[in-house]
mmCIF file of C-alpha atoms and ligand atoms in Angstrom:
data_model
loop_
_atom_site.group_PDB
_atom_site.id
_atom_site.type_symbol
_atom_site.label_atom_id
_atom_site.label_comp_id
_atom_site.label_asym_id
_atom_site.label_seq_id
_atom_site.Cartn_x
_atom_site.Cartn_y
_atom_site.Cartn_z
ATOM 1 C CA MET R 432 108.940 99.989 81.009
ATOM 2 C CA ARG R 433 108.952 102.979 78.662
ATOM 3 C CA VAL R 434 106.286 104.703 80.749
ATOM 4 C CA LEU R 435 108.223 104.023 83.954
ATOM 5 C CA ALA R 436 111.153 105.755 82.234
ATOM 6 C CA GLY R 437 108.928 108.831 81.789
ATOM 7 C CA GLU R 438 107.595 108.319 78.255
ATOM 8 C CA ARG R 439 103.942 108.921 77.364
ATOM 9 C CA LEU R 440 102.305 106.064 75.432
ATOM 10 C CA TRP R 441 98.884 105.803 73.850
ATOM 11 C CA PRO R 442 96.958 103.766 74.639
ATOM 12 C CA PRO R 443 98.527 103.557 78.091
ATOM 13 C CA PRO R 444 99.663 100.128 79.260
ATOM 14 C CA VAL R 445 97.252 98.495 81.680
ATOM 15 C CA TRP R 446 97.446 96.031 84.561
ATOM 16 C CA MET R 447 95.578 95.703 87.843
ATOM 17 C CA MET R 448 96.700 95.343 91.449
ATOM 18 C CA ARG R 449 95.587 91.912 92.758
ATOM 19 C CA GLN R 450 94.835 90.851 89.181
ATOM 20 C CA ALA R 451 95.552 87.253 90.181
ATOM 21 C CA GLY R 452 92.839 86.754 92.752
ATOM 22 C CA ARG R 453 89.489 85.529 93.943
ATOM 23 C CA TYR R 454 87.326 87.459 91.458
ATOM 24 C CA LEU R 455 88.571 84.926 88.857
ATOM 25 C CA PRO R 456 86.942 81.461 88.868
ATOM 26 C CA GLU R 457 90.181 79.914 87.558
ATOM 27 C CA TYR R 458 92.075 81.402 90.540
ATOM 28 C CA ARG R 459 89.550 79.945 92.995
ATOM 29 C CA ALA R 460 89.880 76.545 91.318
ATOM 30 C CA THR R 461 93.693 76.532 91.516
ATOM 31 C CA ARG R 462 93.625 77.931 95.062
ATOM 32 C CA ALA R 463 91.454 74.976 96.136
ATOM 33 C CA ASN R 464 94.577 72.783 95.783
ATOM 34 C CA LYS R 465 96.178 74.299 98.873
ATOM 35 C CA SER R 466 94.383 75.245 102.067
ATOM 36 C CA ASN R 467 97.476 76.987 103.453
ATOM 37 C CA PHE R 468 97.858 80.351 101.703
ATOM 38 C CA LEU R 469 101.608 80.702 102.379
ATOM 39 C CA GLU R 470 102.237 77.201 101.001
ATOM 40 C CA PHE R 471 100.305 78.305 97.935
ATOM 41 C CA CYS R 472 102.703 81.268 97.581
ATOM 42 C CA TYR R 473 105.746 78.954 97.864
ATOM 43 C CA ASP R 474 104.441 76.449 95.307
ATOM 44 C CA THR R 475 106.221 77.434 92.091
ATOM 45 C CA ASP R 476 103.828 75.532 89.794
ATOM 46 C CA LEU R 477 100.667 76.983 91.340
ATOM 47 C CA ALA R 478 102.068 80.508 91.754
ATOM 48 C CA THR R 479 103.219 80.520 88.119
ATOM 49 C CA GLU R 480 99.822 79.277 86.991
ATOM 50 C CA VAL R 481 97.790 81.929 88.847
ATOM 51 C CA THR R 482 100.147 84.720 87.752
ATOM 52 C CA LEU R 483 99.542 83.719 84.122
ATOM 53 C CA GLN R 484 95.746 83.364 84.414
ATOM 54 C CA PRO R 485 94.864 87.079 84.078
ATOM 55 C CA ILE R 486 97.418 87.437 81.262
ATOM 56 C CA ARG R 487 95.760 84.623 79.296
ATOM 57 C CA ARG R 488 92.250 85.886 79.965
ATOM 58 C CA TYR R 489 92.796 89.602 79.384
ATOM 59 C CA GLY R 490 96.217 90.144 77.819
ATOM 60 C CA PHE R 491 97.303 92.674 80.452
ATOM 61 C CA ASP R 492 100.506 94.540 79.587
ATOM 62 C CA ALA R 493 102.118 93.487 82.863
ATOM 63 C CA ALA R 494 102.044 90.396 85.042
ATOM 64 C CA ILE R 495 102.644 90.734 88.772
ATOM 65 C CA LEU R 496 104.368 87.884 90.546
ATOM 66 C CA PHE R 497 101.873 85.947 92.648
ATOM 67 C CA SER R 498 103.090 85.989 96.238
ATOM 68 C CA ASP R 499 102.289 88.039 99.338
ATOM 69 C CA ILE R 500 103.957 90.765 101.370
ATOM 70 C CA PHE R 501 104.125 88.391 104.365
ATOM 71 C CA VAL R 502 106.536 85.919 102.767
ATOM 72 C CA VAL R 503 109.390 88.216 103.901
ATOM 73 C CA PRO R 504 108.646 88.157 107.658
ATOM 74 C CA ASP R 505 107.733 84.471 107.335
ATOM 75 C CA ALA R 506 111.090 83.741 105.678
ATOM 76 C CA LEU R 507 112.908 85.641 108.434
ATOM 77 C CA GLY R 508 111.249 83.354 110.990
ATOM 78 C CA TYR R 509 108.508 85.721 112.205
ATOM 79 C CA PRO R 510 105.357 83.741 113.109
ATOM 80 C CA VAL R 511 102.753 84.422 110.362
ATOM 81 C CA ARG R 512 99.690 82.452 109.363
ATOM 82 C CA PHE R 513 96.601 83.031 107.267
ATOM 83 C CA GLU R 514 93.196 82.224 108.689
ATOM 84 C CA GLU R 515 90.202 81.487 106.507
ATOM 85 C CA GLY R 516 87.953 84.545 106.386
ATOM 86 C CA ARG R 517 90.282 86.541 108.653
ATOM 87 C CA GLY R 518 93.361 87.109 106.531
ATOM 88 C CA PRO R 519 96.894 87.336 107.931
ATOM 89 C CA VAL R 520 97.507 86.740 111.635
ATOM 90 C CA LEU R 521 100.908 87.662 113.069
ATOM 91 C CA GLU R 522 102.280 87.193 116.584
ATOM 92 C CA PRO R 523 102.471 90.467 118.538
ATOM 93 C CA LEU R 524 105.779 92.266 118.001
ATOM 94 C CA SER R 525 108.373 91.772 120.762
ATOM 95 C CA SER R 526 112.128 92.279 121.092
ATOM 96 C CA GLU R 527 112.439 88.542 121.670
ATOM 97 C CA LEU R 528 110.837 87.785 118.278
ATOM 98 C CA VAL R 529 112.965 90.429 116.534
ATOM 99 C CA SER R 530 116.160 88.992 118.042
ATOM 100 C CA ARG R 531 115.333 85.608 116.503
ATOM 101 C CA LEU R 532 114.980 86.891 112.915
ATOM 102 C CA ASP R 533 117.526 85.301 110.615
ATOM 103 C CA GLN R 534 118.610 87.017 107.376
ATOM 104 C CA GLU R 535 120.318 83.898 106.002
ATOM 105 C CA ARG R 536 117.276 81.702 106.621
ATOM 106 C CA ALA R 537 115.222 84.194 104.615
ATOM 107 C CA VAL R 538 117.340 83.700 101.495
ATOM 108 C CA GLY R 539 116.791 79.939 101.208
ATOM 109 C CA HIS R 540 113.184 80.164 102.330
ATOM 110 C CA LEU R 541 112.393 82.507 99.423
ATOM 111 C CA ASP R 542 114.068 80.300 96.775
ATOM 112 C CA PRO R 543 110.709 78.955 95.480
ATOM 113 C CA VAL R 544 109.451 82.516 94.895
ATOM 114 C CA ILE R 545 112.601 83.416 92.959
ATOM 115 C CA GLU R 546 112.138 80.209 90.948
ATOM 116 C CA THR R 547 108.578 81.392 90.145
ATOM 117 C CA VAL R 548 110.009 84.664 88.792
ATOM 118 C CA ARG R 549 112.449 82.724 86.585
ATOM 119 C CA ARG R 550 109.687 80.451 85.290
ATOM 120 C CA LEU R 551 107.393 83.393 84.622
ATOM 121 C CA ARG R 552 109.997 85.263 82.603
ATOM 122 C CA SER R 553 110.462 82.247 80.362
ATOM 123 C CA GLU R 554 106.725 81.527 79.991
ATOM 124 C CA LEU R 555 105.382 85.061 79.573
ATOM 125 C CA PRO R 556 105.142 86.692 76.160
ATOM 126 C CA GLU R 557 108.240 88.838 75.591
ATOM 127 C CA GLU R 558 106.186 92.046 75.419
ATOM 128 C CA THR R 559 104.577 91.443 78.834
ATOM 129 C CA THR R 560 106.350 93.284 81.633
ATOM 130 C CA LEU R 561 107.008 91.172 84.710
ATOM 131 C CA LEU R 562 106.636 93.010 88.017
ATOM 132 C CA GLY R 563 108.068 91.836 91.301
ATOM 133 C CA PHE R 564 107.143 93.367 94.647
ATOM 134 C CA CYS R 565 107.543 93.513 98.386
ATOM 135 C CA GLY R 566 105.606 95.115 101.202
ATOM 136 C CA ALA R 567 106.975 98.337 102.633
ATOM 137 C CA PRO R 568 108.347 97.698 106.145
ATOM 138 C CA TRP R 569 105.745 99.917 107.853
ATOM 139 C CA THR R 570 102.822 98.077 106.240
ATOM 140 C CA VAL R 571 104.321 94.687 107.125
ATOM 141 C CA ALA R 572 104.969 95.892 110.680
ATOM 142 C CA CYS R 573 101.402 97.197 111.086
ATOM 143 C CA TYR R 574 100.032 93.669 111.015
ATOM 144 C CA SER R 575 102.665 92.428 113.458
ATOM 145 C CA VAL R 576 101.561 94.947 116.078
ATOM 146 C CA ALA R 577 97.819 94.615 115.584
ATOM 147 C CA GLY R 578 98.138 90.914 114.820
ATOM 148 C CA HIS R 579 95.477 91.195 112.094
ATOM 149 C CA THR R 580 93.799 93.575 109.654
ATOM 150 C CA THR R 581 92.343 96.719 111.227
ATOM 151 C CA ALA R 582 90.670 99.750 109.705
ATOM 152 C CA ASP R 583 93.099 102.440 110.832
ATOM 153 C CA GLN R 584 96.073 100.663 112.452
ATOM 154 C CA THR R 585 95.562 102.284 115.847
ATOM 155 C CA ALA R 586 97.513 99.498 117.582
ATOM 156 C CA ALA R 587 100.525 99.911 115.287
ATOM 157 C CA ARG R 588 100.516 103.682 115.791
ATOM 158 C CA VAL R 589 100.288 103.383 119.569
ATOM 159 C CA GLY R 590 103.020 100.728 119.477
ATOM 160 C CA ALA R 591 105.323 102.940 117.417
ATOM 161 C CA TYR R 592 104.800 105.895 119.821
ATOM 162 C CA ARG R 593 105.283 103.807 122.977
ATOM 163 C CA ASP R 594 108.292 101.850 121.823
ATOM 164 C CA PRO R 595 109.870 103.392 118.728
ATOM 165 C CA ALA R 596 113.081 101.431 119.338
ATOM 166 C CA LEU R 597 111.195 98.142 118.989
ATOM 167 C CA MET R 598 109.467 99.310 115.800
ATOM 168 C CA GLN R 599 112.825 100.513 114.464
ATOM 169 C CA SER R 600 114.492 97.170 115.221
ATOM 170 C CA PHE R 601 111.822 95.255 113.295
ATOM 171 C CA ILE R 602 112.020 97.662 110.361
ATOM 172 C CA ASP R 603 115.824 97.399 110.445
ATOM 173 C CA ALA R 604 115.432 93.638 109.930
ATOM 174 C CA LEU R 605 112.834 94.019 107.171
ATOM 175 C CA VAL R 606 114.895 96.543 105.159
ATOM 176 C CA PRO R 607 117.919 94.324 104.298
ATOM 177 C CA ALA R 608 115.667 91.283 103.748
ATOM 178 C CA SER R 609 113.495 93.315 101.354
ATOM 179 C CA ILE R 610 116.548 94.638 99.487
ATOM 180 C CA ARG R 611 117.919 91.144 98.966
ATOM 181 C CA TYR R 612 114.525 89.815 97.964
ATOM 182 C CA LEU R 613 113.935 92.557 95.353
ATOM 183 C CA VAL R 614 117.485 92.291 93.984
ATOM 184 C CA ARG R 615 117.006 88.552 93.525
ATOM 185 C CA GLN R 616 113.650 89.104 91.777
ATOM 186 C CA LEU R 617 115.260 91.605 89.396
ATOM 187 C CA LYS R 618 118.187 89.293 88.682
ATOM 188 C CA ALA R 619 115.799 86.365 88.073
ATOM 189 C CA GLY R 620 113.892 88.304 85.408
ATOM 190 C CA ALA R 621 111.538 90.842 86.984
ATOM 191 C CA ASP R 622 111.573 93.988 84.819
ATOM 192 C CA ALA R 623 110.520 96.335 87.634
ATOM 193 C CA VAL R 624 109.376 96.107 91.245
ATOM 194 C CA GLN R 625 106.661 97.749 93.320
ATOM 195 C CA ILE R 626 106.842 98.537 97.040
ATOM 196 C CA PHE R 627 103.347 98.373 98.604
ATOM 197 C CA ASP R 628 102.840 100.793 101.517
ATOM 198 C CA THR R 629 99.125 100.284 101.999
ATOM 199 C CA TRP R 630 99.112 101.824 105.490
ATOM 200 C CA ALA R 631 101.377 104.850 104.904
ATOM 201 C CA GLY R 632 98.308 107.103 105.050
ATOM 202 C CA VAL R 633 97.581 106.532 108.751
ATOM 203 C CA LEU R 634 100.897 108.056 109.889
ATOM 204 C CA ASP R 635 101.325 111.614 111.158
ATOM 205 C CA ASP R 636 103.881 113.801 109.406
ATOM 206 C CA ALA R 637 106.872 112.776 111.529
ATOM 207 C CA GLY R 638 105.804 109.147 111.370
ATOM 208 C CA PHE R 639 105.447 109.297 107.601
ATOM 209 C CA LYS R 640 109.056 110.493 107.283
ATOM 210 C CA ARG R 641 110.455 107.976 109.741
ATOM 211 C CA TRP R 642 108.360 104.869 109.016
ATOM 212 C CA SER R 643 107.385 105.238 105.359
ATOM 213 C CA ILE R 644 109.872 107.476 103.513
ATOM 214 C CA GLU R 645 113.088 106.481 105.307
ATOM 215 C CA PRO R 646 112.760 102.659 105.079
ATOM 216 C CA THR R 647 111.600 102.970 101.453
ATOM 217 C CA ARG R 648 114.550 105.259 100.664
ATOM 218 C CA ARG R 649 116.935 102.669 102.162
ATOM 219 C CA ILE R 650 115.358 99.897 100.080
ATOM 220 C CA VAL R 651 115.563 101.950 96.856
ATOM 221 C CA GLU R 652 119.198 102.835 97.563
ATOM 222 C CA GLY R 653 120.112 99.268 98.522
ATOM 223 C CA VAL R 654 118.484 97.778 95.425
ATOM 224 C CA ARG R 655 120.145 100.309 93.098
ATOM 225 C CA LYS R 656 123.544 99.539 94.627
ATOM 226 C CA GLU R 657 123.221 96.046 93.130
ATOM 227 C CA VAL R 658 120.978 96.786 90.155
ATOM 228 C CA PRO R 659 121.781 100.403 89.186
ATOM 229 C CA ASP R 660 119.069 100.724 86.536
ATOM 230 C CA ALA R 661 116.327 99.084 88.646
ATOM 231 C CA ARG R 662 112.876 100.571 88.008
ATOM 232 C CA ILE R 663 110.949 100.969 91.240
ATOM 233 C CA ILE R 664 107.287 101.940 91.759
ATOM 234 C CA GLY R 665 106.238 103.289 95.157
ATOM 235 C CA PHE R 666 102.657 103.006 96.426
ATOM 236 C CA PRO R 667 102.139 104.998 99.616
ATOM 237 C CA LYS R 668 98.373 104.663 99.795
ATOM 238 C CA ALA R 669 96.162 107.496 101.081
ATOM 239 C CA SER R 670 99.088 109.924 101.025
ATOM 240 C CA ALA R 671 97.998 112.349 98.293
ATOM 241 C CA ALA R 672 99.294 115.539 99.891
ATOM 242 C CA ARG R 673 102.640 113.896 100.650
ATOM 243 C CA LEU R 674 103.350 112.245 97.309
ATOM 244 C CA GLU R 675 105.865 114.862 96.210
ATOM 245 C CA THR R 676 107.786 114.610 99.502
ATOM 246 C CA PHE R 677 107.667 110.842 99.118
ATOM 247 C CA ILE R 678 109.064 110.948 95.574
ATOM 248 C CA THR R 679 111.906 113.326 96.462
ATOM 249 C CA GLY R 680 112.626 111.508 99.696
ATOM 250 C CA THR R 681 112.728 107.977 98.313
ATOM 251 C CA GLY R 682 113.956 108.271 94.709
ATOM 252 C CA VAL R 683 111.263 105.985 93.251
ATOM 253 C CA ASP R 684 110.744 106.104 89.452
ATOM 254 C CA ALA R 685 106.950 106.125 89.601
ATOM 255 C CA VAL R 686 104.110 106.207 92.102
ATOM 256 C CA GLY R 687 100.796 104.438 92.355
ATOM 257 C CA LEU R 688 97.871 106.795 93.032
ATOM 258 C CA ASP R 689 94.838 105.703 94.990
ATOM 259 C CA TRP R 690 91.398 106.855 93.813
ATOM 260 C CA THR R 691 91.123 109.696 96.354
ATOM 261 C CA VAL R 692 94.030 111.713 94.881
ATOM 262 C CA PRO R 693 92.588 115.013 93.546
ATOM 263 C CA ALA R 694 92.889 115.394 89.760
ATOM 264 C CA ASP R 695 95.051 118.532 89.783
ATOM 265 C CA LEU R 696 97.403 117.109 92.388
ATOM 266 C CA ALA R 697 97.705 113.876 90.380
ATOM 267 C CA ARG R 698 98.757 115.864 87.306
ATOM 268 C CA GLN R 699 101.245 117.836 89.370
ATOM 269 C CA VAL R 700 102.803 114.574 90.573
ATOM 270 C CA GLN R 701 102.810 113.313 86.974
ATOM 271 C CA SER R 702 104.911 116.315 85.919
ATOM 272 C CA LYS R 703 107.672 114.821 88.108
ATOM 273 C CA VAL R 704 107.376 111.041 87.605
ATOM 274 C CA ALA R 705 105.227 108.452 85.824
ATOM 275 C CA VAL R 706 102.008 107.622 87.631
ATOM 276 C CA GLN R 707 99.995 104.437 87.952
ATOM 277 C CA GLY R 708 96.299 104.324 88.770
ATOM 278 C CA ASN R 709 93.762 105.263 89.822
ATOM 279 C CA LEU R 710 90.303 103.867 89.094
ATOM 280 C CA ASP R 711 88.235 103.167 92.222
ATOM 281 C CA PRO R 712 88.036 99.328 92.393
ATOM 282 C CA MET R 713 84.360 99.690 93.399
ATOM 283 C CA ARG R 714 83.625 100.893 89.852
ATOM 284 C CA LEU R 715 84.494 97.341 88.715
ATOM 285 C CA VAL R 716 81.867 96.060 91.133
ATOM 286 C CA ALA R 717 79.242 98.634 90.094
ATOM 287 C CA GLY R 718 79.912 98.311 86.350
ATOM 288 C CA GLY R 719 77.784 100.038 83.687
ATOM 289 C CA GLU R 720 77.903 103.814 83.419
ATOM 290 C CA ALA R 721 79.926 104.120 86.655
ATOM 291 C CA LEU R 722 82.690 102.074 85.098
ATOM 292 C CA ARG R 723 82.661 103.879 81.733
ATOM 293 C CA GLU R 724 82.673 107.239 83.432
ATOM 294 C CA GLY R 725 85.503 106.274 85.806
ATOM 295 C CA VAL R 726 87.761 104.986 83.029
ATOM 296 C CA ASP R 727 87.089 108.152 81.013
ATOM 297 C CA GLN R 728 87.946 110.337 83.984
ATOM 298 C CA VAL R 729 91.303 108.634 84.577
ATOM 299 C CA LEU R 730 92.202 108.844 80.880
ATOM 300 C CA ALA R 731 91.058 112.465 80.574
ATOM 301 C CA ASN R 732 92.949 113.507 83.661
ATOM 302 C CA LEU R 733 96.186 111.551 83.279
ATOM 303 C CA GLY R 734 96.247 110.494 79.606
ATOM 304 C CA LYS R 735 98.435 113.395 78.485
ATOM 305 C CA GLY R 736 101.443 112.309 80.525
ATOM 306 C CA PRO R 737 103.264 109.091 81.463
ATOM 307 C CA LEU R 738 100.469 106.816 82.726
ATOM 308 C CA VAL R 739 100.196 103.145 83.574
ATOM 309 C CA PHE R 740 96.455 102.537 83.777
ATOM 310 C CA ASN R 741 95.587 100.682 86.990
ATOM 311 C CA LEU R 742 93.191 100.687 89.918
ATOM 312 C CA GLY R 743 93.616 102.851 92.993
ATOM 313 C CA HIS R 744 93.945 99.660 95.087
ATOM 314 C CA GLY R 745 93.493 95.928 94.557
ATOM 315 C CA VAL R 746 90.545 94.428 92.689
ATOM 316 C CA THR R 747 88.071 92.903 95.152
ATOM 317 C CA PRO R 748 86.616 89.357 95.100
ATOM 318 C CA ASP R 749 83.143 90.708 94.206
ATOM 319 C CA ALA R 750 84.321 92.430 90.990
ATOM 320 C CA ASP R 751 82.694 91.094 87.819
ATOM 321 C CA PRO R 752 85.351 89.545 85.505
ATOM 322 C CA ASP R 753 83.393 90.866 82.484
ATOM 323 C CA ASN R 754 83.742 94.398 83.833
ATOM 324 C CA VAL R 755 87.520 93.936 83.826
ATOM 325 C CA ALA R 756 87.349 93.045 80.115
ATOM 326 C CA ARG R 757 85.184 96.115 79.480
ATOM 327 C CA MET R 758 87.665 98.333 81.323
ATOM 328 C CA ILE R 759 90.584 97.083 79.239
ATOM 329 C CA ASP R 760 88.642 97.452 75.957
ATOM 330 C CA GLN R 761 87.748 101.008 76.843
ATOM 331 C CA VAL R 762 91.351 101.910 77.711
ATOM 332 C CA ARG R 763 92.679 100.364 74.505
ATOM 333 C CA SER R 764 90.096 101.886 72.185
ATOM 334 C CA ALA R 765 90.010 105.377 73.713
ATOM 335 C CA PRO R 766 90.827 108.223 71.292
ATOM 336 C CA ASP R 767 94.195 109.882 71.885
ATOM 337 C CA PRO R 768 93.525 113.171 73.711
ATOM 338 C CA MET R 769 96.657 114.757 72.229
HETATM 339 C C1 CP3 S 1148 98.452 94.541 102.673
HETATM 340 C C2 CP3 S 1148 98.821 93.532 101.602
HETATM 341 C C3 CP3 S 1148 98.745 92.109 101.728
HETATM 342 N N1 CP3 S 1148 99.193 91.564 100.545
HETATM 343 C C4 CP3 S 1148 99.494 92.548 99.665
HETATM 344 C C5 CP3 S 1148 99.308 93.794 100.309
HETATM 345 C C6 CP3 S 1148 99.611 95.144 99.736
HETATM 346 C C7 CP3 S 1148 98.611 95.578 98.737
HETATM 347 C C8 CP3 S 1148 97.213 95.712 99.259
HETATM 348 O O1 CP3 S 1148 96.992 96.501 100.161
HETATM 349 O O2 CP3 S 1148 96.334 95.023 98.700
HETATM 350 C C9 CP3 S 1148 100.024 92.405 98.306
HETATM 351 C C10 CP3 S 1148 99.606 91.245 97.502
HETATM 352 N N2 CP3 S 1148 98.846 90.161 97.844
HETATM 353 C C11 CP3 S 1148 98.715 89.322 96.794
HETATM 354 C C12 CP3 S 1148 99.458 89.848 95.712
HETATM 355 C C13 CP3 S 1148 99.666 89.067 94.428
HETATM 356 C C14 CP3 S 1148 99.821 89.717 93.180
HETATM 357 C C15 CP3 S 1148 98.618 90.436 92.620
HETATM 358 O O3 CP3 S 1148 97.826 89.814 91.880
HETATM 359 O O4 CP3 S 1148 98.497 91.667 92.860
HETATM 360 C C16 CP3 S 1148 99.991 91.069 96.131
HETATM 361 C C17 CP3 S 1148 100.828 92.080 95.361
HETATM 362 C C18 CP3 S 1148 97.963 88.058 96.756
HETATM 363 C C19 CP3 S 1148 96.947 87.776 97.769
HETATM 364 N N3 CP3 S 1148 97.055 87.947 99.134
HETATM 365 C C20 CP3 S 1148 95.925 87.505 99.757
HETATM 366 C C21 CP3 S 1148 95.031 86.996 98.770
HETATM 367 C C22 CP3 S 1148 93.685 86.331 99.031
HETATM 368 C C23 CP3 S 1148 93.865 85.111 99.857
HETATM 369 C C24 CP3 S 1148 93.282 83.844 99.273
HETATM 370 O O5 CP3 S 1148 93.369 83.557 98.064
HETATM 371 O O6 CP3 S 1148 92.775 83.078 100.094
HETATM 372 C C25 CP3 S 1148 95.677 87.161 97.528
HETATM 373 C C26 CP3 S 1148 95.155 86.753 96.172
HETATM 374 C C27 CP3 S 1148 95.693 87.506 101.228
HETATM 375 C C28 CP3 S 1148 96.037 88.725 101.958
HETATM 376 N N4 CP3 S 1148 97.252 89.322 101.942
HETATM 377 C C29 CP3 S 1148 97.209 90.465 102.724
HETATM 378 C C30 CP3 S 1148 95.936 90.563 103.302
HETATM 379 C C31 CP3 S 1148 95.475 91.679 104.233
HETATM 380 C C32 CP3 S 1148 95.209 89.465 102.852
HETATM 381 C C33 CP3 S 1148 93.829 89.077 103.302
HETATM 382 C C34 CP3 S 1148 92.791 89.904 102.691
HETATM 383 C C35 CP3 S 1148 92.310 89.241 101.446
HETATM 384 O O7 CP3 S 1148 91.991 88.051 101.563
HETATM 385 O O8 CP3 S 1148 92.236 89.907 100.413
HETATM 386 C C36 CP3 S 1148 98.342 91.366 102.931
#
């Protein structure tokens, strides 16, 4: 929390996107209790358990609520399901589906997730930061146009060009639902929240302003209206050259950097706000010298300013859990460069 407020700490605090996940045998064992992934997210006992697993194993400085970005459209009544080996599958976006979305239904539907936040705050060590999150509207909407994961979101981009009013109407439903959801997480005990915009990088310049910056700005403003001191981390992935516009345009307190952000640009961004990142998750798969070198590079480049050590994107199922321990040891034992 001190780093998010702009302070430099040494060693930097460390956590990992997707730290509760399939690379951990204990996650896979708990996950085996529920075949339906969304039901798993809404099960307070199981979600609390898997959130705590990486904290117990590694002592990360922050825990991130176990849930998914698709609980928000699901709660609104948008048809979402997860298919084994395929990931999320959403019905194609239509004005009929948007007209059926129900903001009040979303509140009750998300009660179990808010209960998980409450439970986590009481069970976590006091010094462990609890992070809540939501998906940015554009990233959520991408999957509703394509219907599934794609490499470059061509369907969502074509959809947004052909029928911007439809895209806008869906985003206009996601914005208030996301505000309410984040406000409730903060009031239930989350110390800060992160907005994941995984697909911001595929947008052209006008699209980035309309579909990434503007909805995020509305969420930040809406959350701060209810929780004035809310700490908010933005993560517009693959948007290196636009990070400064994003920060000014949205008012976030900190940004997550993916691993492609050039070192000098990352430091420039860090002169404005705290940064989080940005080890390539593949270095956790490769291990050895590639891992040591990568951790050193992040610390050498960003260690002199406000840094939350993290990956540039989520840890993958093929990462070696021992490499995660090595990464944390290296961060915590690194000599202070100042
Ligand atoms: C785009 C996106 C999603 N979900 C999320 C994003 C944004 C960040 C990113 O880009 O990684 C965010 C997310 N998803 C999950 C978390 C939990 C907290 C954490 O540990 O970081 C968070 C913060 C759990 C999850 N969400 C999912 C899993 C794996 C599913 C399983 O256990 O069967 C987990 C642990 C499923 C999921 N959820 C999503 C996809 C595309 C998939 C399928 C791909 C995959 O399987 O990794 C959507």
